[in-house]
Coordinates of C-alpha atoms in Angstrom, one line a residue:
Chain A
M15 CA 79.0 108.2 107.3
A16 CA 80.4 105.5 109.3
Y17 CA 84.1 105.1 109.0
L18 CA 86.9 107.5 109.4
A19 CA 89.5 106.5 107.0
G20 CA 93.1 107.9 107.2
R21 CA 96.7 107.5 106.7
M22 CA 99.4 109.0 109.0
L23 CA 103.0 109.5 108.7
I24 CA 105.6 109.7 111.6
A25 CA 109.0 111.0 110.8
V26 CA 111.7 109.1 112.8
E27 CA 115.0 110.9 113.0
A28 CA 117.9 108.7 114.3
G29 CA 115.5 106.7 116.4
A30 CA 114.7 103.0 117.3
P31 CA 111.2 103.2 118.5
N32 CA 110.4 99.6 118.2
N33 CA 112.8 96.8 118.4
G34 CA 112.7 93.1 117.5
R35 CA 114.7 90.3 119.2
S36 CA 118.3 91.0 119.8
E37 CA 121.1 89.1 118.4
E38 CA 123.8 88.3 120.8
T39 CA 124.8 91.7 122.2
T40 CA 123.2 93.9 119.6
A41 CA 119.6 95.1 119.7
R42 CA 118.0 95.0 116.2
V43 CA 115.2 97.4 115.0
K44 CA 112.3 95.7 113.4
H45 CA 112.4 95.5 109.7
A46 CA 110.6 93.8 106.9
T47 CA 112.4 92.7 103.6
V48 CA 110.6 94.0 100.5
R49 CA 112.1 93.2 97.1
G50 CA 115.3 92.4 98.8
R51 CA 115.6 95.8 100.6
R52 CA 115.1 96.5 104.3
H53 CA 112.1 98.5 105.5
P54 CA 112.2 99.4 109.2
Y55 CA 108.7 99.5 110.8
V56 CA 107.0 100.1 114.0
S57 CA 104.4 97.3 114.7
A58 CA 100.7 98.3 114.9
Q59 CA 100.7 96.8 118.4
A60 CA 103.4 99.3 119.5
A61 CA 101.8 102.4 118.0
R62 CA 98.4 101.2 119.5
R63 CA 100.1 101.0 122.9
W64 CA 101.4 104.7 122.5
I65 CA 98.0 105.8 121.7
R66 CA 96.3 103.8 124.5
D67 CA 98.8 105.2 127.1
G68 CA 98.3 108.7 125.6
M69 CA 94.5 108.3 126.4
V70 CA 95.3 107.5 130.1
E71 CA 97.5 110.5 130.3
Q72 CA 94.7 112.6 129.2
G73 CA 92.5 111.4 132.0
S74 CA 90.7 108.5 130.4
V75 CA 90.3 106.0 133.2
P76 CA 92.2 102.8 132.3
S77 CA 90.7 99.4 133.4
P78 CA 91.7 99.5 137.1
V79 CA 92.1 96.4 139.3
T80 CA 91.3 95.9 142.8
R81 CA 93.0 93.1 144.7
V82 CA 92.2 91.4 148.0
G83 CA 94.5 88.9 149.6
K84 CA 96.3 88.0 152.8
A85 CA 96.3 91.6 153.9
Q86 CA 92.5 91.6 154.2
G87 CA 92.5 88.0 155.4
K88 CA 90.7 86.8 152.4
A89 CA 91.6 84.5 149.5
Q90 CA 93.7 86.1 146.9
K91 CA 91.4 87.4 144.2
A92 CA 91.4 90.3 141.6
N93 CA 88.8 91.3 139.3
T94 CA 89.9 91.4 135.9
A95 CA 89.4 94.2 133.4
A96 CA 88.3 93.5 129.8
D97 CA 85.0 95.6 130.5
P98 CA 84.3 97.6 127.4
I99 CA 81.1 98.9 128.8
R100 CA 82.9 100.8 131.6
Y101 CA 86.3 101.5 130.1
A102 CA 87.0 103.4 127.0
D103 CA 90.4 101.8 126.3
D104 CA 88.9 98.2 126.4
D105 CA 86.2 99.4 124.1
L106 CA 88.4 101.1 121.5
F107 CA 91.3 98.7 121.5
G108 CA 89.6 95.3 122.1
Y109 CA 90.9 92.2 123.8
M110 CA 90.5 88.5 123.9
R111 CA 89.8 86.7 127.0
A112 CA 90.3 83.0 126.9
G113 CA 88.0 81.1 129.1
A114 CA 89.4 78.4 131.4
K115 CA 89.5 75.0 129.7
K116 CA 88.4 73.1 132.7
D117 CA 85.0 74.8 133.4
D118 CA 84.6 75.2 129.6
S119 CA 83.7 78.9 130.0
A120 CA 83.3 80.9 126.8
T121 CA 86.1 83.0 125.2
T122 CA 85.0 86.6 124.9
L123 CA 86.6 89.0 122.6
R124 CA 86.2 92.4 121.6
D125 CA 87.4 93.2 118.0
S126 CA 89.0 96.6 118.0
P127 CA 86.8 99.3 116.3
F128 CA 90.1 101.2 115.8
M129 CA 92.3 99.6 113.2
L130 CA 95.9 100.7 112.6
G131 CA 98.2 99.2 110.2
T132 CA 101.9 98.8 110.5
L133 CA 103.9 101.9 110.4
M134 CA 106.2 100.9 107.5
S135 CA 109.1 102.9 106.2
V136 CA 108.0 104.4 102.7
A137 CA 111.5 103.7 101.3
P138 CA 114.2 101.1 102.0
V139 CA 116.6 102.2 104.8
Y140 CA 119.8 100.7 106.0
P141 CA 119.8 100.9 109.8
T142 CA 123.0 102.2 111.3
E143 CA 124.6 99.9 113.8
D144 CA 125.9 101.8 116.9
F145 CA 128.7 100.2 118.9
G146 CA 128.2 100.6 122.6
V147 CA 130.5 99.9 125.3
M148 CA 129.9 100.0 129.0
S149 CA 133.4 100.5 130.6
R150 CA 132.7 102.6 133.7
G151 CA 134.5 101.0 136.7
V152 CA 134.8 97.5 135.2
S153 CA 137.9 95.8 134.0
E154 CA 136.4 94.0 131.2
P155 CA 134.0 96.3 129.1
V156 CA 130.5 95.1 128.3
L157 CA 129.6 95.4 124.7
H158 CA 126.1 96.4 123.7
G159 CA 125.4 97.4 120.2
H160 CA 122.1 98.7 118.8
E161 CA 120.5 99.6 115.5
F162 CA 118.8 103.0 114.7
Y163 CA 117.5 104.6 111.5
T164 CA 116.0 107.8 110.0
A165 CA 112.9 107.1 108.0
D166 CA 109.4 108.2 107.2
L167 CA 106.9 105.5 108.5
A168 CA 103.4 105.5 107.2
A169 CA 100.4 103.5 108.2
P170 CA 96.8 103.3 107.1
F171 CA 94.0 103.4 109.8
L172 CA 90.3 103.0 110.0
L173 CA 87.9 104.0 112.8
D174 CA 84.6 102.1 112.6
L175 CA 82.6 104.9 114.5
P176 CA 79.2 103.2 114.9
R177 CA 80.9 100.3 116.6
I178 CA 82.4 102.3 119.4
G179 CA 80.3 101.5 122.5
T180 CA 78.4 98.9 120.7
F181 CA 78.5 95.3 121.7
T182 CA 76.9 92.5 119.7
L183 CA 75.4 89.5 121.4
P184 CA 76.0 86.1 120.0
N185 CA 73.0 84.5 118.4
T186 CA 72.2 80.8 118.6
D187 CA 74.3 79.7 115.7
G188 CA 77.2 81.5 116.9
V189 CA 77.1 84.3 114.4
G190 CA 78.5 87.5 115.9
R191 CA 81.3 85.9 118.0
P192 CA 83.8 88.6 117.5
N193 CA 83.0 91.7 119.5
Y194 CA 80.4 89.9 121.6
L195 CA 79.5 89.5 125.3
T196 CA 79.0 86.2 126.6
S197 CA 76.0 85.2 128.6
E198 CA 77.6 86.2 131.8
Q199 CA 78.3 89.6 130.5
A200 CA 75.0 89.7 129.0
L201 CA 73.8 89.6 132.6
Q202 CA 75.9 92.7 133.0
V203 CA 73.7 94.3 130.6
A204 CA 71.7 95.2 133.5
E205 CA 74.8 97.0 134.8
A206 CA 75.3 98.5 131.4
A207 CA 71.8 99.8 131.5
A208 CA 72.9 101.8 134.5
F209 CA 75.5 103.5 132.2
G210 CA 72.5 104.3 129.9
A211 CA 73.0 101.4 127.5
T212 CA 70.0 100.3 125.4
A213 CA 69.3 97.0 123.5
T214 CA 69.4 97.6 119.8
T215 CA 70.0 95.8 116.5
F216 CA 73.5 96.4 115.0
R217 CA 74.2 95.3 111.4
D218 CA 71.6 92.6 111.7
Q219 CA 72.8 91.4 115.1
P220 CA 71.2 91.8 118.5
A221 CA 73.4 94.3 120.4
V222 CA 73.8 96.6 123.4
R223 CA 74.8 100.1 122.8
L224 CA 76.0 103.0 125.0
P225 CA 74.4 106.4 124.8
I226 CA 75.8 108.5 121.8
E227 CA 77.3 111.1 124.2
E228 CA 79.6 108.4 125.6
R229 CA 80.4 107.0 122.2
K230 CA 81.3 110.4 120.9
R231 CA 83.3 111.2 123.9
R232 CA 85.4 108.0 123.3
A233 CA 86.0 108.7 119.7
A234 CA 87.2 112.3 120.7
L235 CA 89.6 110.9 123.3
L236 CA 91.2 108.7 120.7
L237 CA 91.8 111.6 118.2
E238 CA 93.1 113.8 121.1
S239 CA 95.5 111.1 122.1
L240 CA 96.8 110.8 118.5
A241 CA 97.3 114.6 118.6
H242 CA 100.0 114.3 121.3
L243 CA 101.4 111.0 120.5
S244 CA 104.6 109.9 122.3
G245 CA 106.3 106.8 123.4
G246 CA 108.5 103.9 122.0
A247 CA 111.8 102.5 122.8
K248 CA 115.1 104.1 123.5
Q249 CA 113.6 107.5 124.3
A250 CA 116.5 108.3 126.5
L251 CA 119.1 107.6 123.8
H252 CA 117.2 108.5 120.8
Y253 CA 114.6 111.0 122.0
G254 CA 112.3 112.0 119.1
D255 CA 108.8 113.6 118.7
R256 CA 106.3 111.1 117.7
V257 CA 103.3 113.3 116.8
P258 CA 102.4 112.5 113.1
S259 CA 104.2 114.9 110.8
L260 CA 101.4 114.3 108.2
I261 CA 97.9 112.9 108.6
V262 CA 95.0 112.5 106.1
M263 CA 91.5 111.8 107.2
V264 CA 88.3 111.3 105.2
P265 CA 85.0 110.0 106.5
F266 CA 83.5 107.2 104.3
K267 CA 80.2 105.4 104.3
G268 CA 81.8 102.0 103.9
G269 CA 84.6 100.1 105.5
I270 CA 87.4 101.0 102.9
N271 CA 90.4 103.1 102.9
P272 CA 91.5 104.4 99.4
L273 CA 94.4 106.4 100.8
A274 CA 97.2 103.8 100.2
H275 CA 99.1 105.7 97.6
V276 CA 98.4 109.3 98.8
I277 CA 101.4 109.0 101.1
D278 CA 103.9 106.5 99.8
G279 CA 107.5 106.3 98.7
D280 CA 109.8 105.3 95.9
E281 CA 113.5 104.2 96.1
A282 CA 114.8 107.2 94.3
T283 CA 113.2 110.1 96.0
G284 CA 111.9 108.6 99.3
L285 CA 108.7 110.2 100.4
R286 CA 105.9 111.1 98.0
V287 CA 102.7 113.1 98.9
R288 CA 100.4 112.9 95.8
G289 CA 97.5 115.3 95.4
D290 CA 96.8 113.8 92.0
V291 CA 96.3 110.4 93.5
L292 CA 94.0 112.0 96.2
R293 CA 92.0 113.8 93.5
K294 CA 91.6 110.5 91.5
E295 CA 90.6 108.5 94.5
L296 CA 88.0 111.0 95.7
A297 CA 86.5 111.0 92.1
A298 CA 86.4 107.4 91.9
W299 CA 84.6 107.1 95.3
E300 CA 82.3 110.1 94.6
G301 CA 79.2 109.8 96.8
E302 CA 80.8 107.5 99.3
W303 CA 82.8 110.2 101.3
E304 CA 82.1 113.6 103.0
A305 CA 84.1 116.8 102.5
P306 CA 86.2 118.1 103.8
V307 CA 89.3 115.9 103.6
R308 CA 91.2 116.9 106.6
I309 CA 94.9 117.0 106.3
G310 CA 97.4 117.8 109.2
W311 CA 100.8 118.9 108.0
R312 CA 103.5 120.0 110.4
P313 CA 105.0 123.5 109.5
G314 CA 108.4 122.9 108.0
F315 CA 108.0 119.2 107.3
R316 CA 109.1 118.6 103.7
D317 CA 108.0 122.1 102.4
D318 CA 109.0 121.2 98.9
L319 CA 106.3 118.4 98.8
R320 CA 103.8 120.6 100.5
E321 CA 104.3 123.4 97.9
D322 CA 103.7 120.8 95.1
F323 CA 100.6 119.3 96.8
E324 CA 99.0 122.6 97.4
K325 CA 99.5 123.6 93.7
E326 CA 98.1 120.3 92.6
C327 CA 95.1 120.6 95.0
A328 CA 94.6 124.4 94.6
Q329 CA 91.0 124.2 93.5
E330 CA 90.1 121.7 96.3
L331 CA 91.8 123.9 98.9
A332 CA 90.0 127.0 97.5
D333 CA 86.6 125.5 97.9
Q334 CA 87.4 123.8 101.1
T335 CA 87.0 120.3 99.8
V336 CA 90.5 119.8 101.3
V337 CA 91.7 121.6 104.3
I338 CA 95.4 121.7 105.7
D339 CA 96.4 122.7 109.1
H340 CA 98.7 121.6 111.9
P341 CA 98.1 117.9 112.7
R342 CA 97.3 118.8 116.4
A343 CA 94.9 121.4 115.3
V344 CA 93.1 119.0 112.8
L345 CA 92.9 116.2 115.2
R346 CA 91.8 118.4 118.3
G347 CA 89.4 120.2 115.9
L348 CA 87.7 117.1 114.8
A349 CA 87.5 115.7 118.3
A350 CA 85.8 119.0 119.5
E351 CA 83.3 118.8 116.5
M352 CA 82.6 115.2 117.5
R353 CA 81.9 116.4 121.1
T354 CA 79.2 118.7 119.7
T355 CA 76.1 117.4 117.7
A356 CA 77.5 118.3 114.4
L357 CA 78.9 115.0 113.5
D358 CA 76.3 112.7 115.2
A359 CA 75.3 111.1 111.8
W360 CA 78.8 109.7 111.7
F361 CA 78.1 107.4 114.6
E362 CA 75.3 105.6 112.8
D363 CA 75.6 103.4 109.7
P364 CA 74.3 105.1 106.5
A365 CA 70.8 103.9 105.2
R366 CA 71.6 101.2 102.6
Chain B
M15 CA 85.2 71.2 92.6
T16 CA 82.2 72.4 90.6
E17 CA 81.6 71.1 87.0
V18 CA 82.7 73.8 84.8
P19 CA 80.1 74.9 82.1
R20 CA 82.1 75.4 79.0
E21 CA 80.8 78.7 78.0
P22 CA 82.2 82.3 78.8
L23 CA 81.2 83.7 82.1
P24 CA 80.9 87.3 83.0
A25 CA 82.5 88.3 86.1
W26 CA 84.0 91.1 88.3
R27 CA 87.8 91.4 88.8
L28 CA 88.7 92.9 92.0
E29 CA 92.2 93.8 93.0
F30 CA 93.2 94.3 96.6
Y31 CA 96.5 95.6 98.1
A32 CA 97.5 95.2 101.8
P33 CA 100.7 96.9 102.8
V34 CA 101.2 94.3 105.5
A35 CA 99.3 91.1 106.2
S36 CA 99.8 87.9 108.1
F37 CA 98.1 84.5 107.6
R38 CA 98.8 81.8 110.3
D39 CA 99.0 78.2 109.3
P40 CA 96.6 76.5 111.7
F41 CA 98.3 73.2 111.1
F42 CA 101.2 74.3 113.3
P43 CA 99.8 74.9 116.6
G44 CA 102.0 76.5 119.3
L45 CA 104.2 78.1 116.8
T46 CA 103.3 80.7 114.2
R47 CA 104.2 79.6 110.6
G48 CA 102.8 81.9 107.9
L49 CA 101.0 80.9 104.8
P50 CA 102.4 82.6 101.6
V51 CA 98.8 83.5 100.4
P52 CA 95.6 84.3 102.1
P53 CA 93.5 80.9 102.5
P54 CA 90.2 80.9 100.6
S55 CA 88.3 81.1 103.8
T56 CA 89.9 84.4 104.6
V57 CA 89.0 85.8 101.3
R58 CA 85.4 84.6 102.0
G59 CA 85.5 86.4 105.3
L60 CA 86.5 89.5 103.4
L61 CA 83.6 89.2 101.1
A62 CA 81.2 88.6 103.9
A63 CA 82.5 91.7 105.7
A64 CA 81.6 93.7 102.5
T65 CA 78.1 92.3 102.2
G66 CA 77.4 92.3 106.0
A67 CA 76.1 88.6 105.6
P68 CA 77.1 85.8 108.1
R69 CA 78.8 84.0 105.2
E70 CA 79.4 84.1 101.5
S71 CA 79.4 80.8 99.6
L72 CA 79.7 81.8 96.0
A73 CA 82.5 80.2 93.9
F74 CA 85.3 82.6 93.2
G75 CA 88.7 82.6 91.6
M76 CA 91.8 84.1 93.3
A77 CA 95.4 84.9 92.8
A78 CA 97.7 86.2 95.3
W79 CA 101.5 87.1 95.6
S80 CA 103.6 89.5 97.9
E81 CA 106.5 91.7 97.5
G82 CA 108.3 90.8 100.7
Q83 CA 108.2 89.5 104.2
G84 CA 109.5 89.8 107.7
V85 CA 109.1 88.3 111.2
D86 CA 107.4 90.6 113.9
A87 CA 107.9 90.1 117.6
E88 CA 104.4 90.3 119.2
T89 CA 103.9 90.8 122.8
Y90 CA 100.9 88.9 124.1
H91 CA 99.0 89.9 127.2
P92 CA 96.7 87.0 128.0
I93 CA 93.8 87.8 130.3
D94 CA 93.9 85.0 132.8
A95 CA 90.4 83.4 133.5
T96 CA 91.0 83.1 137.2
G97 CA 91.7 86.7 137.5
L98 CA 94.9 86.2 139.3
N99 CA 97.0 88.2 136.8
P100 CA 94.6 91.0 135.7
A101 CA 94.9 93.2 132.8
V102 CA 95.5 96.8 133.7
S103 CA 95.0 99.1 130.7
G104 CA 95.7 96.2 128.5
R105 CA 98.9 95.2 130.1
V106 CA 99.5 91.9 131.9
R107 CA 102.5 91.1 134.2
A108 CA 105.1 88.7 132.8
G109 CA 105.4 85.2 134.3
K110 CA 103.8 81.8 133.7
G111 CA 100.5 82.3 131.8
G112 CA 101.2 86.0 131.6
M113 CA 102.8 88.5 129.2
T114 CA 105.0 86.7 126.7
L115 CA 106.8 87.3 123.4
R116 CA 106.2 85.5 120.1
S117 CA 107.4 85.6 116.7
R118 CA 104.9 86.3 113.9
P119 CA 105.8 86.1 110.3
F120 CA 104.1 88.5 108.1
L121 CA 104.0 89.4 104.3
A122 CA 104.7 92.8 103.0
G123 CA 103.0 94.3 99.9
V124 CA 100.2 91.6 99.4
H125 CA 98.5 91.7 96.2
L126 CA 95.3 89.7 95.9
T127 CA 93.1 89.4 92.9
V128 CA 89.5 88.0 93.2
W129 CA 87.3 87.0 90.3
L130 CA 83.5 87.0 91.3
P131 CA 81.4 85.4 88.6
G132 CA 77.7 85.7 87.7
S133 CA 74.8 87.4 89.5
E134 CA 76.1 86.5 93.0
G135 CA 79.4 88.1 92.0
D136 CA 77.4 91.1 91.0
R137 CA 76.0 91.3 94.3
V138 CA 79.2 91.1 96.3
A139 CA 81.1 93.3 93.9
R140 CA 78.4 96.0 94.4
A141 CA 78.7 95.6 98.1
L142 CA 82.4 96.3 97.9
R143 CA 81.7 99.8 96.9
R144 CA 80.3 100.3 100.4
P145 CA 81.6 97.5 102.7
R146 CA 79.2 97.0 105.7
W147 CA 82.2 96.1 108.0
A148 CA 85.9 97.2 107.8
L149 CA 87.8 95.3 105.0
R150 CA 90.8 93.6 106.5
L151 CA 92.9 90.7 105.3
G152 CA 94.7 88.6 107.9
R153 CA 95.0 90.1 111.5
S154 CA 92.6 92.7 112.6
Q155 CA 95.2 95.3 112.1
D156 CA 95.9 94.4 108.5
L157 CA 93.7 96.9 106.5
V158 CA 93.3 96.1 102.9
H159 CA 92.7 98.6 100.0
V160 CA 90.5 98.1 96.9
E161 CA 92.7 99.0 94.0
A162 CA 90.5 98.1 91.0
R163 CA 87.1 96.9 90.3
V164 CA 86.3 96.0 86.6
Q165 CA 83.9 93.7 84.7
V166 CA 85.5 91.0 82.6
M167 CA 84.6 88.0 80.6
L168 CA 86.1 84.5 81.7
E169 CA 86.6 82.2 78.9
P170 CA 87.1 78.4 79.5
V171 CA 90.5 77.3 78.3
E172 CA 92.5 74.1 77.9
E173 CA 95.9 75.9 77.9
A174 CA 97.0 79.1 79.6
I175 CA 99.6 81.0 81.5
V176 CA 99.6 79.7 85.1
G177 CA 100.4 82.7 87.3
H178 CA 99.7 83.1 91.0
A179 CA 96.3 81.7 90.9
L180 CA 95.2 79.1 93.5
A181 CA 94.1 75.9 91.7
P182 CA 92.5 72.7 92.9
V183 CA 95.0 69.7 92.8
S184 CA 93.3 68.6 89.6
G185 CA 93.9 71.8 87.9
H186 CA 97.3 71.5 86.3
D187 CA 100.5 69.6 86.4
V188 CA 103.1 72.4 86.8
P189 CA 106.0 70.6 88.7
S190 CA 107.1 73.7 90.5
A191 CA 103.7 74.3 92.1
I192 CA 103.5 73.4 95.7
A193 CA 100.2 72.2 97.3
H194 CA 99.2 74.1 100.5
R195 CA 96.4 72.7 102.7
M196 CA 94.1 75.6 103.6
A197 CA 90.8 76.3 104.9
A198 CA 88.2 76.6 102.2
S199 CA 85.5 77.8 104.5
V200 CA 84.7 78.0 108.2
S201 CA 81.3 77.5 109.5
T202 CA 79.6 80.5 111.0
D203 CA 79.8 79.2 114.5
R204 CA 83.5 78.7 113.8
M205 CA 83.3 75.1 115.0
S206 CA 84.0 73.2 111.8
T207 CA 86.4 74.0 109.0
H208 CA 86.4 72.6 105.6
W209 CA 89.9 72.0 104.4
A210 CA 91.3 71.5 100.8
D211 CA 94.5 71.3 99.0
Y212 CA 95.4 74.2 96.6
L213 CA 98.2 74.4 94.2
W214 CA 100.1 77.6 94.2
C215 CA 103.3 78.8 92.3
D216 CA 105.4 81.4 94.0
L217 CA 107.0 82.1 90.6
P218 CA 104.8 82.2 87.6
A219 CA 105.1 79.0 85.7
G220 CA 104.4 80.0 82.1
R221 CA 102.1 78.3 79.7
H222 CA 100.7 74.9 80.5
R223 CA 97.8 72.5 80.0
V224 CA 95.1 73.2 82.5
R225 CA 91.9 71.4 83.5
G226 CA 88.7 73.1 84.5
A227 CA 90.2 76.5 84.3
Y228 CA 89.1 80.0 83.0
Q229 CA 91.1 82.7 81.5
D230 CA 90.9 86.4 82.0
A231 CA 92.3 87.5 78.9
G232 CA 92.9 91.2 79.9
Y233 CA 94.7 90.4 83.1
D234 CA 98.4 91.0 83.5
D235 CA 99.8 90.5 87.1
G236 CA 103.0 92.0 86.0
T237 CA 105.0 88.8 86.3
R238 CA 105.8 88.1 82.6
P239 CA 108.8 90.0 81.1
D240 CA 107.0 89.9 77.7
G241 CA 104.0 91.6 79.3
A242 CA 101.7 88.8 77.9
R243 CA 98.2 89.1 79.2
G244 CA 95.8 86.5 80.3
R245 CA 96.1 84.2 83.2
A246 CA 94.5 81.0 84.2
L247 CA 92.1 81.0 87.1
W248 CA 89.9 78.2 88.9
L249 CA 86.7 78.8 90.6
L250 CA 87.0 77.6 94.2
A251 CA 83.9 76.2 96.0
P252 CA 83.4 76.8 99.6

């Protein structure tokens, strides 16, 4: 196995977790127009920020910065981060560091091994526009409107497990630029070796790779961060829980995600969770995935859909091909399994 | 444009679906204008991600359309090369050369169909069963789903329904088609790009005379009220 494919759903109740540009005095929620109807969304960038901050809350060391300047009687200088060897967040979320044009230094980038799509509302929603007035102690009130909505937002995600803690080096014709270390950083390979990194070949490219214990630790951190997701805009005015209400995860041998329609919606009924779609997809991709399909479903979230889903997948649930539990239990359980040696094979590409 | 051998051609038809995707038009530096369809070079990248090869240079046919769109506001955290404005946990202070906000147009519900002909097509279509790298279309966050993978026979035609397929400028004379200049392929060191003009109809154009085209008789992109099957497609060289 190499990829953890998944789809997650966040239920927003009267919230505005991600806002676009405001118009005059009104803050607008982000939305896309699909077939002429509005679908609010939370951008992937915003949700990734929540997860990244969650990792830091859990004690993962963020890229720190040291600065020297006047106080130390030296020229101002700060060492930048973007060091994926040392910091789990730079490794998992990637970055792009543009070199200075004048000294023609190379651009380095790390393509994120954790990919998360846009959290898009499964059904069209018309956001409510709230009229706000600030009139305390002023003669002319200040108007400030904002939009908020109630919707189920779903997004696909894909975690490229072997690529965590693996850094390809560019070869002479430039192949392997994404995700690479420059020559200057290749010099840091010596430093990386101090962290136990070894030189290897990764998907036909020369690479430097951290020891598996560290790579597993980083993957586990990410899942644990998802298990207590929080964040977003307007938390004081529209507080809401952001832990996924529903999450489906299946490990695959290749970089695909067949879960697009397992959680989706239609205009008439809103959210749909379709066991028949899941069964058909698993059958179509037989041999490419590994049981069990891990489903996290919050108790009390759309019990009607859950009942139908459990009926539809009764056989799979009985033989443990599909397991259902609380999203936190599922995510933290999988993270705990990763920390043992049980899933080590997931961190290597399958034999082709 | 390759010389079309006028005989039926076995091929794989692959249908992809991306809930959200964004394709920047590189001819507008400094502002983000979006293209309505993925450029052929983007699709080549998708195929190369599946096979794990540095590049894929087979000729393929493609058609694309999307259900909707929007404009996202993206926060950029540029990492300053001088180190004066360092990134802390992926965040950079606002200010000149620091954190900034930009509009980014995107498409919602992107449908992409790719035809992979011949033995090369066989190889790539097989690789799509177990892609070596993650399949994405557009930005690194735009995951793409493989919806269907079937073997079809492409027949050379003189007249066919012109749908959402990309055509070379010599491919047809549909008046409503717009020519988009897009990357046909990008060299592996990303230093040189081969540009070409492609005709694309945002609304299917109906039956027209076509040149150098094939038809996939069983294909219905759902755009014809009468449910007529069969659409023209053109094989695009790198």
